[in-house]
Coordinates of C-alpha atoms in Angstrom, one line a residue:
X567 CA 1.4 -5.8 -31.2
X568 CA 1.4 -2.0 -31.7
X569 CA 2.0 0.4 -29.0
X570 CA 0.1 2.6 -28.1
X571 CA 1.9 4.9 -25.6
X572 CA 6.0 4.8 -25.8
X573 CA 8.1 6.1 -22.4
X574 CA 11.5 6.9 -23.4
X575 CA 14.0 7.8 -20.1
X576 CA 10.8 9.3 -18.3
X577 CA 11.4 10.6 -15.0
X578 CA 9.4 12.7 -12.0
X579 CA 9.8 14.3 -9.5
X580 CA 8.1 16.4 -6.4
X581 CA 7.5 20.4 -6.7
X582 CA 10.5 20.2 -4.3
X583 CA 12.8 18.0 -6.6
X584 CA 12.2 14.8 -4.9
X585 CA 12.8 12.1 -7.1
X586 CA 10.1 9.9 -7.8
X587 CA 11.5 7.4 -10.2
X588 CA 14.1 7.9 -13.1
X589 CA 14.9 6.1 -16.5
X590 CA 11.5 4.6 -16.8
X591 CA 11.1 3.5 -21.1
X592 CA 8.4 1.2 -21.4
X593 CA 5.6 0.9 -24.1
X594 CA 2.1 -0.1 -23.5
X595 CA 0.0 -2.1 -26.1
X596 CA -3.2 -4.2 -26.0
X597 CA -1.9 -5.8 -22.4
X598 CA -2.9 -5.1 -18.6
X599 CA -0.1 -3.4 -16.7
X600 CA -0.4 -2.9 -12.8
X601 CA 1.6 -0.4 -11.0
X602 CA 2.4 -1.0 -7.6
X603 CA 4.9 1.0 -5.3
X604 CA 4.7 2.9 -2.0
X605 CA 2.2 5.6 -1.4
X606 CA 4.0 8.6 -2.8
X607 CA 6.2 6.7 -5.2
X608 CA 4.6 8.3 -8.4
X609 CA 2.1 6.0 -9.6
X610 CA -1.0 8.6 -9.4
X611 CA 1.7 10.8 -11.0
X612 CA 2.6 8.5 -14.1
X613 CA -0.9 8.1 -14.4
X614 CA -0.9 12.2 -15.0
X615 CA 1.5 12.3 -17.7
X616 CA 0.1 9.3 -19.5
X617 CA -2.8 10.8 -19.5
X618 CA -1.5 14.8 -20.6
X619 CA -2.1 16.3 -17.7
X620 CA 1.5 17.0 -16.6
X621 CA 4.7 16.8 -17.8
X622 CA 7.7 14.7 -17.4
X623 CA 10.8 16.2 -15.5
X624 CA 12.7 14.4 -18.3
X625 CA 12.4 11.8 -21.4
X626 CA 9.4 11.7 -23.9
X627 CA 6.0 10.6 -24.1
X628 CA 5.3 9.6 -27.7
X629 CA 1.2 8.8 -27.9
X630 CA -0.1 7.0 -30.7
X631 CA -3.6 6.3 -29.7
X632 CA -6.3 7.2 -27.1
X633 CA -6.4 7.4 -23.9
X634 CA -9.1 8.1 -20.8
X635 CA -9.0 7.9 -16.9
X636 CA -11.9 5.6 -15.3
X637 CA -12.8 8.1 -12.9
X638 CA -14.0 6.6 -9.3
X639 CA -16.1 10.0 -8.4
X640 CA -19.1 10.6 -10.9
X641 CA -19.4 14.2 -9.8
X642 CA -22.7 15.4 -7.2
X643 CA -25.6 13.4 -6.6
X644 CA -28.2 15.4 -8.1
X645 CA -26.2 14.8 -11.6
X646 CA -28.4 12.7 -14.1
X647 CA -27.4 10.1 -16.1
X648 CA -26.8 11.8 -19.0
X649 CA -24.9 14.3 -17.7
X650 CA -22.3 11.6 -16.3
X651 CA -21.8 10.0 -19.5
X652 CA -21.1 13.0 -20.7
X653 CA -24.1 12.3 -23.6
X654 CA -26.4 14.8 -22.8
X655 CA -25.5 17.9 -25.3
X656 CA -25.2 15.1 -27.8
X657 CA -28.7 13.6 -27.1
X658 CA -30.6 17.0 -27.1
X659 CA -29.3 17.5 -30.2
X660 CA -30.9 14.4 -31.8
X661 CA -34.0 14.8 -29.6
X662 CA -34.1 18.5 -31.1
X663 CA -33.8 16.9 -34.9
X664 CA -36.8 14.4 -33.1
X665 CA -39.2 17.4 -32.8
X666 CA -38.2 18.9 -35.8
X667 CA -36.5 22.1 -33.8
X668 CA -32.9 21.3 -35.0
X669 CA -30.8 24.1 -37.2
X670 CA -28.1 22.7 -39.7
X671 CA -25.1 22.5 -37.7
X672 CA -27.8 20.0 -35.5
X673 CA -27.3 17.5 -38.3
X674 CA -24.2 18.0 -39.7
X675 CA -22.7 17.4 -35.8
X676 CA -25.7 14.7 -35.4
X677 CA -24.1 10.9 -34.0
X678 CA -27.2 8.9 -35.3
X679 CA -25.4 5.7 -33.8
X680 CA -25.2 6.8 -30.0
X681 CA -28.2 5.4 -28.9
X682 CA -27.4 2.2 -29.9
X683 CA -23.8 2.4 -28.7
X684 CA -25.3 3.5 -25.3
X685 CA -27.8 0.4 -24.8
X686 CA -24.3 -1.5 -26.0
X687 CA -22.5 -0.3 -23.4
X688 CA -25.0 -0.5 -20.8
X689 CA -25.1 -4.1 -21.6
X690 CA -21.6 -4.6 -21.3
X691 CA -21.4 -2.8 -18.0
X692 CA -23.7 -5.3 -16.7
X693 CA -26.4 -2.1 -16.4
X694 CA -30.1 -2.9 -17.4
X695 CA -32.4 -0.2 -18.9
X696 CA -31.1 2.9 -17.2
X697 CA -33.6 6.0 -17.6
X698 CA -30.6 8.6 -18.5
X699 CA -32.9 11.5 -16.8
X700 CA -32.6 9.4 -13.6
X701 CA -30.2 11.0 -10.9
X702 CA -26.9 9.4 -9.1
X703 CA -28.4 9.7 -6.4
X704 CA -30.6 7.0 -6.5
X705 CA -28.2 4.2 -7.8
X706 CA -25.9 2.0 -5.3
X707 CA -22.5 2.3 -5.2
X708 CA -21.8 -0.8 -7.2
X709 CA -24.6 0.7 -10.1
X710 CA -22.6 4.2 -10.6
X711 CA -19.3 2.5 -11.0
X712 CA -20.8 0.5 -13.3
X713 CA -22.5 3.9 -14.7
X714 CA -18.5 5.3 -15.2
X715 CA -17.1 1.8 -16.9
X716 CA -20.8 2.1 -19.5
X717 CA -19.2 6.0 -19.6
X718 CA -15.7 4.4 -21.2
X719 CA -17.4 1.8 -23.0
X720 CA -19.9 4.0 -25.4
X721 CA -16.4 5.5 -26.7
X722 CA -13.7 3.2 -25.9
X723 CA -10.3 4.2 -25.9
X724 CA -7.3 2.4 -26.8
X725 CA -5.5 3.2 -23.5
X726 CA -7.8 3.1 -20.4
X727 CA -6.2 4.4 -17.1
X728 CA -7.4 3.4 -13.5
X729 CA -6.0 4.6 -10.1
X730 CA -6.9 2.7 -7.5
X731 CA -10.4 2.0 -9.3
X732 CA -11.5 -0.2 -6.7
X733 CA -10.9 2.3 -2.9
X734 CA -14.1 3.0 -1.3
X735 CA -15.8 -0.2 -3.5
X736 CA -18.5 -2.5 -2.0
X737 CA -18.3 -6.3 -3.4
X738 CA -20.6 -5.3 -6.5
X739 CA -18.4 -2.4 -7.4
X740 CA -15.2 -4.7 -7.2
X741 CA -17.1 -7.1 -9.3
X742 CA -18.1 -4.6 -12.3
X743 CA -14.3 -3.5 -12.4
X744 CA -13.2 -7.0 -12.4
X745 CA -15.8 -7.5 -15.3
X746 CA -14.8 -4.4 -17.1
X747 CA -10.7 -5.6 -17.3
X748 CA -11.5 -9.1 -18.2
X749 CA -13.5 -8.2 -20.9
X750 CA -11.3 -4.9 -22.4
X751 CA -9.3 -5.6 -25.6
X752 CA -7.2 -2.1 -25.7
X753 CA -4.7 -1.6 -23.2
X754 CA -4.9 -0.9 -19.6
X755 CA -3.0 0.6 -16.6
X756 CA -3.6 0.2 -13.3
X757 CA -2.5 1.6 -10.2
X758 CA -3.5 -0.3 -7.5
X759 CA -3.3 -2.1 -4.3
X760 CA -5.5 -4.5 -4.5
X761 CA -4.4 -7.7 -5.0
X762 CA -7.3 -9.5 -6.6
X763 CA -7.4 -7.2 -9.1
X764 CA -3.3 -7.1 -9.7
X765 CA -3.9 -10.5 -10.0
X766 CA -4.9 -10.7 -13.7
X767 CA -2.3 -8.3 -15.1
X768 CA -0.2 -9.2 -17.6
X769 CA 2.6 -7.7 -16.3
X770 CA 3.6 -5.5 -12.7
X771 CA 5.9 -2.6 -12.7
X772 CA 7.0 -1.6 -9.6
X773 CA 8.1 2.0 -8.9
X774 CA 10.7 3.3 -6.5
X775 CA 13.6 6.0 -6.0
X776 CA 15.9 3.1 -6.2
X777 CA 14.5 1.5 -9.7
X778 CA 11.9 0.9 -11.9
X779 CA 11.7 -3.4 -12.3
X780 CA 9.2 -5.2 -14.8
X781 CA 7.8 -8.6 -14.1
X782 CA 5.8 -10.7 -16.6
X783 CA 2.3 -11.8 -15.4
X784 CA 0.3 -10.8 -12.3
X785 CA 0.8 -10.5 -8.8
X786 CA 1.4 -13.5 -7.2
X787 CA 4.4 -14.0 -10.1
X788 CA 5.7 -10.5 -9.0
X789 CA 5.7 -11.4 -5.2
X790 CA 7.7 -14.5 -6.5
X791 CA 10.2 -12.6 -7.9
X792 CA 10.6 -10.0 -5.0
X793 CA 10.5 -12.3 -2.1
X794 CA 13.6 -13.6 -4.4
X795 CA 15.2 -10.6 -4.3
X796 CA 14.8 -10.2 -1.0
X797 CA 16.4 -13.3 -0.1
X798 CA 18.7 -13.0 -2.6
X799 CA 19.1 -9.3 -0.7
X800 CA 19.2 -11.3 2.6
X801 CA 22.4 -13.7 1.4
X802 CA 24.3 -10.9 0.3
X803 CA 24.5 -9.3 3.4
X804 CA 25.0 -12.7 5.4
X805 CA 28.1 -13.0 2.9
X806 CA 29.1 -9.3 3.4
X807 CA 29.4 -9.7 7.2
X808 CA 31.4 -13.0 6.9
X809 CA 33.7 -11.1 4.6
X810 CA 34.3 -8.9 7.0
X811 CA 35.0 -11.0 10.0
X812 CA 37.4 -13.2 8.0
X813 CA 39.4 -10.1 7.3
X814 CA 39.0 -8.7 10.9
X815 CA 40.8 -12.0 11.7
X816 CA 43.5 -12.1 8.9
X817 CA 44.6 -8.8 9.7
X818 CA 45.0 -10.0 13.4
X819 CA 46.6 -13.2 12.1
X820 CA 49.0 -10.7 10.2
X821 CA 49.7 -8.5 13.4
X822 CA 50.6 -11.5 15.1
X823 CA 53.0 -12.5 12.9
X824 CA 54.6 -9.6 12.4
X825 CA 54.9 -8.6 16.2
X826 CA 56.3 -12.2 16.2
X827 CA 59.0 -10.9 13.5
X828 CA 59.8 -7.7 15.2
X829 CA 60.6 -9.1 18.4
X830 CA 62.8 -12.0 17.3
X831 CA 64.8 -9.1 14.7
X832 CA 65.1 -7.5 18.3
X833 CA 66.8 -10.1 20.3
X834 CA 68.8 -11.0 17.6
X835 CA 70.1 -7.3 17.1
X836 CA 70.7 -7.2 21.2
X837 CA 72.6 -10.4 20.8
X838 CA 75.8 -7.9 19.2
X839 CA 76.8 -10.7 16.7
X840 CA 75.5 -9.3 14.1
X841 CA 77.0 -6.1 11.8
X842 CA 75.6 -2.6 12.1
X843 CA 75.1 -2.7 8.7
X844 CA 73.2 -5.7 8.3
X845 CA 71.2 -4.8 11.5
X846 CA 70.0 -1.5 9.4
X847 CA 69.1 -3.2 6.2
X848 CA 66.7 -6.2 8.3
X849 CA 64.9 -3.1 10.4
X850 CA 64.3 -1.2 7.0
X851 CA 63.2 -4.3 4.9
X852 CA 61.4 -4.9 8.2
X853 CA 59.4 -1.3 9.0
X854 CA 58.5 -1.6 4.6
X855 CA 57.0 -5.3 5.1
X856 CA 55.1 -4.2 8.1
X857 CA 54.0 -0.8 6.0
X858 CA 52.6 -2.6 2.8
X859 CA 50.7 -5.3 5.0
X860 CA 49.5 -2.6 6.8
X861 CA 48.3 -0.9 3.6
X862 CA 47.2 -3.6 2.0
X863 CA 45.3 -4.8 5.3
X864 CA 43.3 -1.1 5.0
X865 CA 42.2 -1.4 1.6
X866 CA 40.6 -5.0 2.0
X867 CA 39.0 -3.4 5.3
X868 CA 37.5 -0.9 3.3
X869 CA 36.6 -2.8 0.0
X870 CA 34.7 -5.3 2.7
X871 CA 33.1 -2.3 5.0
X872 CA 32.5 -0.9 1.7
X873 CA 30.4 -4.0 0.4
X874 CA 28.7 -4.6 3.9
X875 CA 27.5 -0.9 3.3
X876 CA 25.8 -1.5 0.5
X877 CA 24.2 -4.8 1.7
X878 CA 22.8 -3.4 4.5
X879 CA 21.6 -0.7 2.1
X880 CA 20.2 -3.4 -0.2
X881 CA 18.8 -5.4 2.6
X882 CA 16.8 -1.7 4.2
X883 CA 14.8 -1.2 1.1
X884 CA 13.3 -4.7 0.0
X885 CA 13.2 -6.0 3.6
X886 CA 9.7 -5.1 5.2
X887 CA 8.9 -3.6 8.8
X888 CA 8.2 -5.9 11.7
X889 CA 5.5 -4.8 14.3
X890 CA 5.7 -6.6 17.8
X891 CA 1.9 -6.4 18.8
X892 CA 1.5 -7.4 22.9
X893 CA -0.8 -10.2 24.2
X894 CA -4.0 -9.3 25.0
X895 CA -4.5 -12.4 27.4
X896 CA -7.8 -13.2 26.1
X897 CA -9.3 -15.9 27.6
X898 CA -10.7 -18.7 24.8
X899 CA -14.1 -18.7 25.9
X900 CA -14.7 -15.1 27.2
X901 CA -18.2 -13.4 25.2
X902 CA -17.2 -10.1 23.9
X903 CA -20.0 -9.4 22.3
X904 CA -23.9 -10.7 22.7
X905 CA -26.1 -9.4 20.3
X906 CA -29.8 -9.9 20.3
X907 CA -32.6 -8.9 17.4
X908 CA -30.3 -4.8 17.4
X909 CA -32.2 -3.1 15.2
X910 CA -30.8 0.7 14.3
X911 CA -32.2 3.7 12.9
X912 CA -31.4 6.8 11.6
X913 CA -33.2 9.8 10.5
X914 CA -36.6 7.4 10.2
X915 CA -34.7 4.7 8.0
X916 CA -33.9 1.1 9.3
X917 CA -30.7 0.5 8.6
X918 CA -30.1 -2.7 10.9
X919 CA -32.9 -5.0 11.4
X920 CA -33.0 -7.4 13.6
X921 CA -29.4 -8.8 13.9
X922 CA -28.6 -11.6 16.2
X923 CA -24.6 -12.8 16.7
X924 CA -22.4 -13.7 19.5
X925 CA -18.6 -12.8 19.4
X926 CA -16.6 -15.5 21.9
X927 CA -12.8 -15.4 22.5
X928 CA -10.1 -14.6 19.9
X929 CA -12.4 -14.9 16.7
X930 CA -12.0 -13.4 13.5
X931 CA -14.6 -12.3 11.7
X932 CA -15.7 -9.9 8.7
X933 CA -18.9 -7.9 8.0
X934 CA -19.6 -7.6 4.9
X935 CA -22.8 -5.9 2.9
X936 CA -23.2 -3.2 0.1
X937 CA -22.1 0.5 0.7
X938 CA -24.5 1.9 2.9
X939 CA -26.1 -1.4 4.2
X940 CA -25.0 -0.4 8.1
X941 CA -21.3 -1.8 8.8
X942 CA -19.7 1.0 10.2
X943 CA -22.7 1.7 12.6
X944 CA -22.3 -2.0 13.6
X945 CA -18.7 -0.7 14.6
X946 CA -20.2 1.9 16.6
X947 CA -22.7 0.3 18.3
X948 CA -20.4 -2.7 19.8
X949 CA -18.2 0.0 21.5
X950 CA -20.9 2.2 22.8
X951 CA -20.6 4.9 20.6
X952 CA -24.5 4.5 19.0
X953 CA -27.1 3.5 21.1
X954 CA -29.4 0.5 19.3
X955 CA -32.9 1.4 18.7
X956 CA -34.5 -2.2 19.3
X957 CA -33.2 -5.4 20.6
X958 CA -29.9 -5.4 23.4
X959 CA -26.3 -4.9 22.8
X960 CA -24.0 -6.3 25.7
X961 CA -20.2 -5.9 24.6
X962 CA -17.0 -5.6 26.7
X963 CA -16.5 -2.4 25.4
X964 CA -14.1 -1.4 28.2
X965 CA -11.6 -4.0 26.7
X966 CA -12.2 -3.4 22.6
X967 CA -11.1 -0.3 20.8
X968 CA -11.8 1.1 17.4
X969 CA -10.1 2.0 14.4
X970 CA -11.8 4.0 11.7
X971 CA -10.7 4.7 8.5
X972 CA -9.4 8.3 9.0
X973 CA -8.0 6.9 12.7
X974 CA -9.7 9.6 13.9
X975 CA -8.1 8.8 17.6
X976 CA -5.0 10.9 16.5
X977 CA -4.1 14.4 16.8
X978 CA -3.2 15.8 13.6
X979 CA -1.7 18.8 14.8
X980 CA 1.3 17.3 17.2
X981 CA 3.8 14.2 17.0
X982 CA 3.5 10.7 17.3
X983 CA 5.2 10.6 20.4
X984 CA 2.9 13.3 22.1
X985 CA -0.3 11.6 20.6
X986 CA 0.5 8.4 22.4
X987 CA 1.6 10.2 25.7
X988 CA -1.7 12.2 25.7
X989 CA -4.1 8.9 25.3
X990 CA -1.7 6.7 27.9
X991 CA -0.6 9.6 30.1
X992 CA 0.7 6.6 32.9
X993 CA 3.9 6.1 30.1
X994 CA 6.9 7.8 30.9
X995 CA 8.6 9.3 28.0
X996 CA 11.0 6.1 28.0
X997 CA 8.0 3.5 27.7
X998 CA 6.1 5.7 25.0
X999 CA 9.4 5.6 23.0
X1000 CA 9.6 1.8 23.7
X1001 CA 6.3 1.3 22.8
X1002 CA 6.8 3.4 19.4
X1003 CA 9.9 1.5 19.1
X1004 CA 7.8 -2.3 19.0
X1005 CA 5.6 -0.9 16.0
X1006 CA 9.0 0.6 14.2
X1007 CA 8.4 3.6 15.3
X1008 CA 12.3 4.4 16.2
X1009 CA 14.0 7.4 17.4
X1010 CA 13.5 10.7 15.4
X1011 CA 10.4 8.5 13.5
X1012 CA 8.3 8.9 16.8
X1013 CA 8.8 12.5 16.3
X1014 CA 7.2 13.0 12.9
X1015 CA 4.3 15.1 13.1
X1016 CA 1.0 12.8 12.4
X1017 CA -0.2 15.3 9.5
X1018 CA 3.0 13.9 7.7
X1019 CA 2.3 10.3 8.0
X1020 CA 1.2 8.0 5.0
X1021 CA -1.6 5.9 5.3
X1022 CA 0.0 3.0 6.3
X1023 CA 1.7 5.1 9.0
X1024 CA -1.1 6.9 10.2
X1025 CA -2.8 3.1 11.0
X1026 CA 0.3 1.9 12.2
X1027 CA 0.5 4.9 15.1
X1028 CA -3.3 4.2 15.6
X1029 CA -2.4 0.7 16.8
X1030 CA 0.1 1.8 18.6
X1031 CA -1.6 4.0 20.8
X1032 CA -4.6 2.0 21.5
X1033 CA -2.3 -1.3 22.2
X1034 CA 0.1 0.4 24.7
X1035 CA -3.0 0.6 27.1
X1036 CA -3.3 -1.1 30.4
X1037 CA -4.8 -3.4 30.2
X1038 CA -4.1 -4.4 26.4
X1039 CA -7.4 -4.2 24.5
X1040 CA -9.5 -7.7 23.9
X1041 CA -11.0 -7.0 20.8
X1042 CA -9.9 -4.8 17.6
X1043 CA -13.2 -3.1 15.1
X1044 CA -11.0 -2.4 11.9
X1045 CA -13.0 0.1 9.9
X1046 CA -12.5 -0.4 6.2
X1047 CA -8.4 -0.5 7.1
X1048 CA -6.9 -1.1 3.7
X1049 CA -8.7 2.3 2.1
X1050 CA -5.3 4.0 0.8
X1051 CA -3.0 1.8 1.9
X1052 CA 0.0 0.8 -0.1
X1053 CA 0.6 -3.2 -0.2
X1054 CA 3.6 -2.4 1.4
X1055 CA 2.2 -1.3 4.8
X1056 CA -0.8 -4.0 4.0
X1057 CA 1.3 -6.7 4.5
X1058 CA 3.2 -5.1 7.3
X1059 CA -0.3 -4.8 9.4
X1060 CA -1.3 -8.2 8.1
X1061 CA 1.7 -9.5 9.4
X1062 CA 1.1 -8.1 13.2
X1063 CA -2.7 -8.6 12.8
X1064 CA -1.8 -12.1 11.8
X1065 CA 0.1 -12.5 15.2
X1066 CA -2.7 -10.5 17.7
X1067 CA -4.0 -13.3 20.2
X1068 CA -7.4 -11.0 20.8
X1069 CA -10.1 -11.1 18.8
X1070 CA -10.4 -8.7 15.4
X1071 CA -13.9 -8.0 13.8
X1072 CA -13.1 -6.1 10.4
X1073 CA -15.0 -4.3 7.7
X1074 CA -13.6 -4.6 4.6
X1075 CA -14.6 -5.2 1.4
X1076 CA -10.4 -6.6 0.7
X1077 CA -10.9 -10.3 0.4
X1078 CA -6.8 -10.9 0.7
X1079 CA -7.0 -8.9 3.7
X1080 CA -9.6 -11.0 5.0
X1081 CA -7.6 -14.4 4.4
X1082 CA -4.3 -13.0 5.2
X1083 CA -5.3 -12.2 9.0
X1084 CA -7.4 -15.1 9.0
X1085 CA -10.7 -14.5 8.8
X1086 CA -13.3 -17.5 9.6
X1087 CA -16.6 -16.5 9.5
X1088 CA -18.6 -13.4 8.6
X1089 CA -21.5 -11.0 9.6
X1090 CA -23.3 -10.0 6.1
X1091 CA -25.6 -6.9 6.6

């Protein structure tokens, strides 16, 4: 299979000379490669160089066919058709030819087969009869991303390059990305978090400062191998630590012994019946035994500290947080939530008609419906924050909270620690810190300032502000909370969500996300 893109000892770095990942050579052919790694680990960044927009910090990129970016935004909404398929010069020129207007360069520049490759793609993008004069504006969600994969398709590359192609997506747009991968017969890169989608890759690279690893097939096969490692990681250090008490009690076995030696040589030499001159050469063979145990005692200390080290080392990078989330004390058959026929509008538009649903005890439960279709008002109208235009709303909003996607809650401008002081001022400073401290928030982490925080962070601190409250919220609204979250901190939040005994209505669009915190029934819209 040829390649089509060669790395060779690639590596990159921040402006600031942060290393990103080092000693990356790889070649891409006609195969499906996802990257995965930590937000800020260089993925977005490879995707850069790949595609010649910056350069590598060191190694080659050797290109031997095409590449293009799917691009997620498909510029303003007044934009027509045309104009996002980047088609239109090359359509007034055959429309000019049409009417008989064109000059000569008109024909000798003239692509008689776009149309045709147009309607193709269109087809294949899973896009009816578009009229290309027809503005974004009035497509869904689901239809413009569909509208950039027909963009890729009329000219198709032999390298196509996605970051996170599937952020922001409602189910359709999901779908036409899916559809677009399955049916591509170039190569493809992906940077992602999703896991459906990482799913159906050929292979996953991972990226981090301490490596760059390779594994054959898609994701669950990758998680396979690194929950491996991990263990693997795990046993290491078990085996370090035993290393190190067995020597801890050698070296007091040999102490012992030689105290033992030493005071026996120094009865014998108060006895007098030995000569001076024997007496000397015991204490010296004596005082060199005792040196070289004592020497060789210190280097197996520090070979075993030194191995212990690096296990510990090992076990800190491939061993996930732990968040301790605090009982609610929700009571099985307590209603949150009682909605009857809520209808809501907004600026003379309907956007929820007529919805009926009750919420009792710790349920877990999804809305789901196109971009637009009214979920995060939903959100808003449980806690209070929108008032419902028809029909009654009665929630137990003093006891639910909610988390939107920019977890607006926080104060950008100030610490962790401050932020969680300022919205449960009864905390000392100790019981902030503690309560930090149960969502891995330790020591000089509490301090970071929240502007600094990754998105996995930034939801993290959200959590742990609203669930230090007294009492402990009933009832999480999770707004869209995987947007821009590596699967790192995804299954770090699953993890705690998994283990929250109150009840969590979510919009998301993530279906692992949905399963993983145990989703049973859903509210479409």
């Amino acid at each position: 299979m040829p390649a089509f893109l060669t790395l060779a000892s690639v590596a990159a770095a921040t402006p600031s000379g942060k290393t990103l990942f080092s000693d990356l050579s790889l070649s891409f052919g006609a195969e499906r490669t996802g990257l995965v790694g930590r937000n800020g680990a260089g993925k977005s960044t490879l995707l850069r160089m790949i595609a010649g927009e910056l350069a590598p910090s060191a190694g080659t990129i050797t290109r031997s066919g095409t590449t293009a970016m799917l691009r997620q935004a498909l510029l303003a909404d007044e934009v027509k058709v045309a104009e996002a398929l980047d088609i239109a010069p090359a359509l007034a020129r055959l429309d000019r030819i049409e009417q008989g207007a064109a000059d000569e360069p008109d024909f000798d520049l003239a692509d008689w087969t776009l149309p045709a490759r147009i309607d193709e793609a269109f087809a294949q993008a899973g896009l009816s009869s578009v009229a290309l004069d027809r503005p974004l504006a009035s497509f869904s969600g689901g239809e413009r991303t569909r509208i950039g994969v027909a963009r890729l398709l009329i000219d198709p590359p032999d390298l196509l390059l996605l970051d996170e192609p599937t952020n922001n997506l409602d189910a359709e747009g999901r779908a036409a990305i899916a559809e677009l991968l399955a049916g591509w017969r170039g190569g493809a890169i992906v940077a992602s978090h999703d896991r459906a989608l990482l799913e159906h890759m050929d292979r996953i690279v991972a990226l981090s400062p301490t490596g760059v690893t390779v594994h054959g097939g898609g994701w669950s096969a990758y998680v396979e191998a690194r929950d491996a490692a991990r263990a693997a990681a795990e046993g290491e250090l078990d085996r370090a630590e035993r290393q190190v008490r067995s020597q801890a009690r050698e070296a007091q076995v040999a102490r012992e012994r030689q105290a033992r030696r030493d005071k026996a040589g120094r009865s014998y030499a108060g006895s007098g019946s030995a000569p001076k001159i024997l007496l000397g050469r015991q204490k010296e063979r004596a005082e060199n035994t005792a040196a070289r145990g004592a020497a060789l005692a210190g280097q197996r200390d520090a070979e075993s500290q030194a191995a212990l080290d690096a296990a510990k080392a090992r076990v800190e990078v491939v061993t996930p947080l732990t968040i301790d989330l605090p009982s609610s004390g929700l009571p099985a058959n307590r209603v949150l939530v009682d909605c009857d026929r809520v209808s809501w509008d907004v600026g003379g538009r309907r956007v929820i008609d007529g919805l009926s649903f009750t919420i009792t005890g710790p349920e877990r439960i999804a809305v789901t419906g196109r971009n637009g279709a009214g979920k995060s008002s939903l959100l808003r109208l449980l806690c209070g924050a929108n008032a419902a235009s028809e029909g009654a709303v009665k929630s137990a909003s003093e006891r639910m909270v909610l988390l939107d996607q920019q977890v607006a809650l926080l104060d950008r401008n100030t610490s962790i620690i401050n932020n969680m002081r300022r919205l449960n001022p009864t905390l000392t400073d100790n019981q902030a810190r503690a309560a930090l401290a149960r969502f891995a928030f330790r020591n000089l982490d509490a301090e970071k300032p929240v502007s600094v925080l990754s998105g996995g962070e930034m939801l993290r601190a959200g959590m742990a502000c609203v669930l230090s409250t007294a009492p402990v919220p009933q009832m999480l609204l999770l707004d869209e909370p995987t947007n821009h979250l590596d699967i790192e901190s995804l299954e770090v939040i699953e993890a705690a969500l998994r283990g929250y005994d109150g009840a969590i209505l979510a919009v998301s669009h993530d279906p692992a996300f949905l399963g993983a915190i145990g989703v049973t029934r859903e509210i479409a819209l």
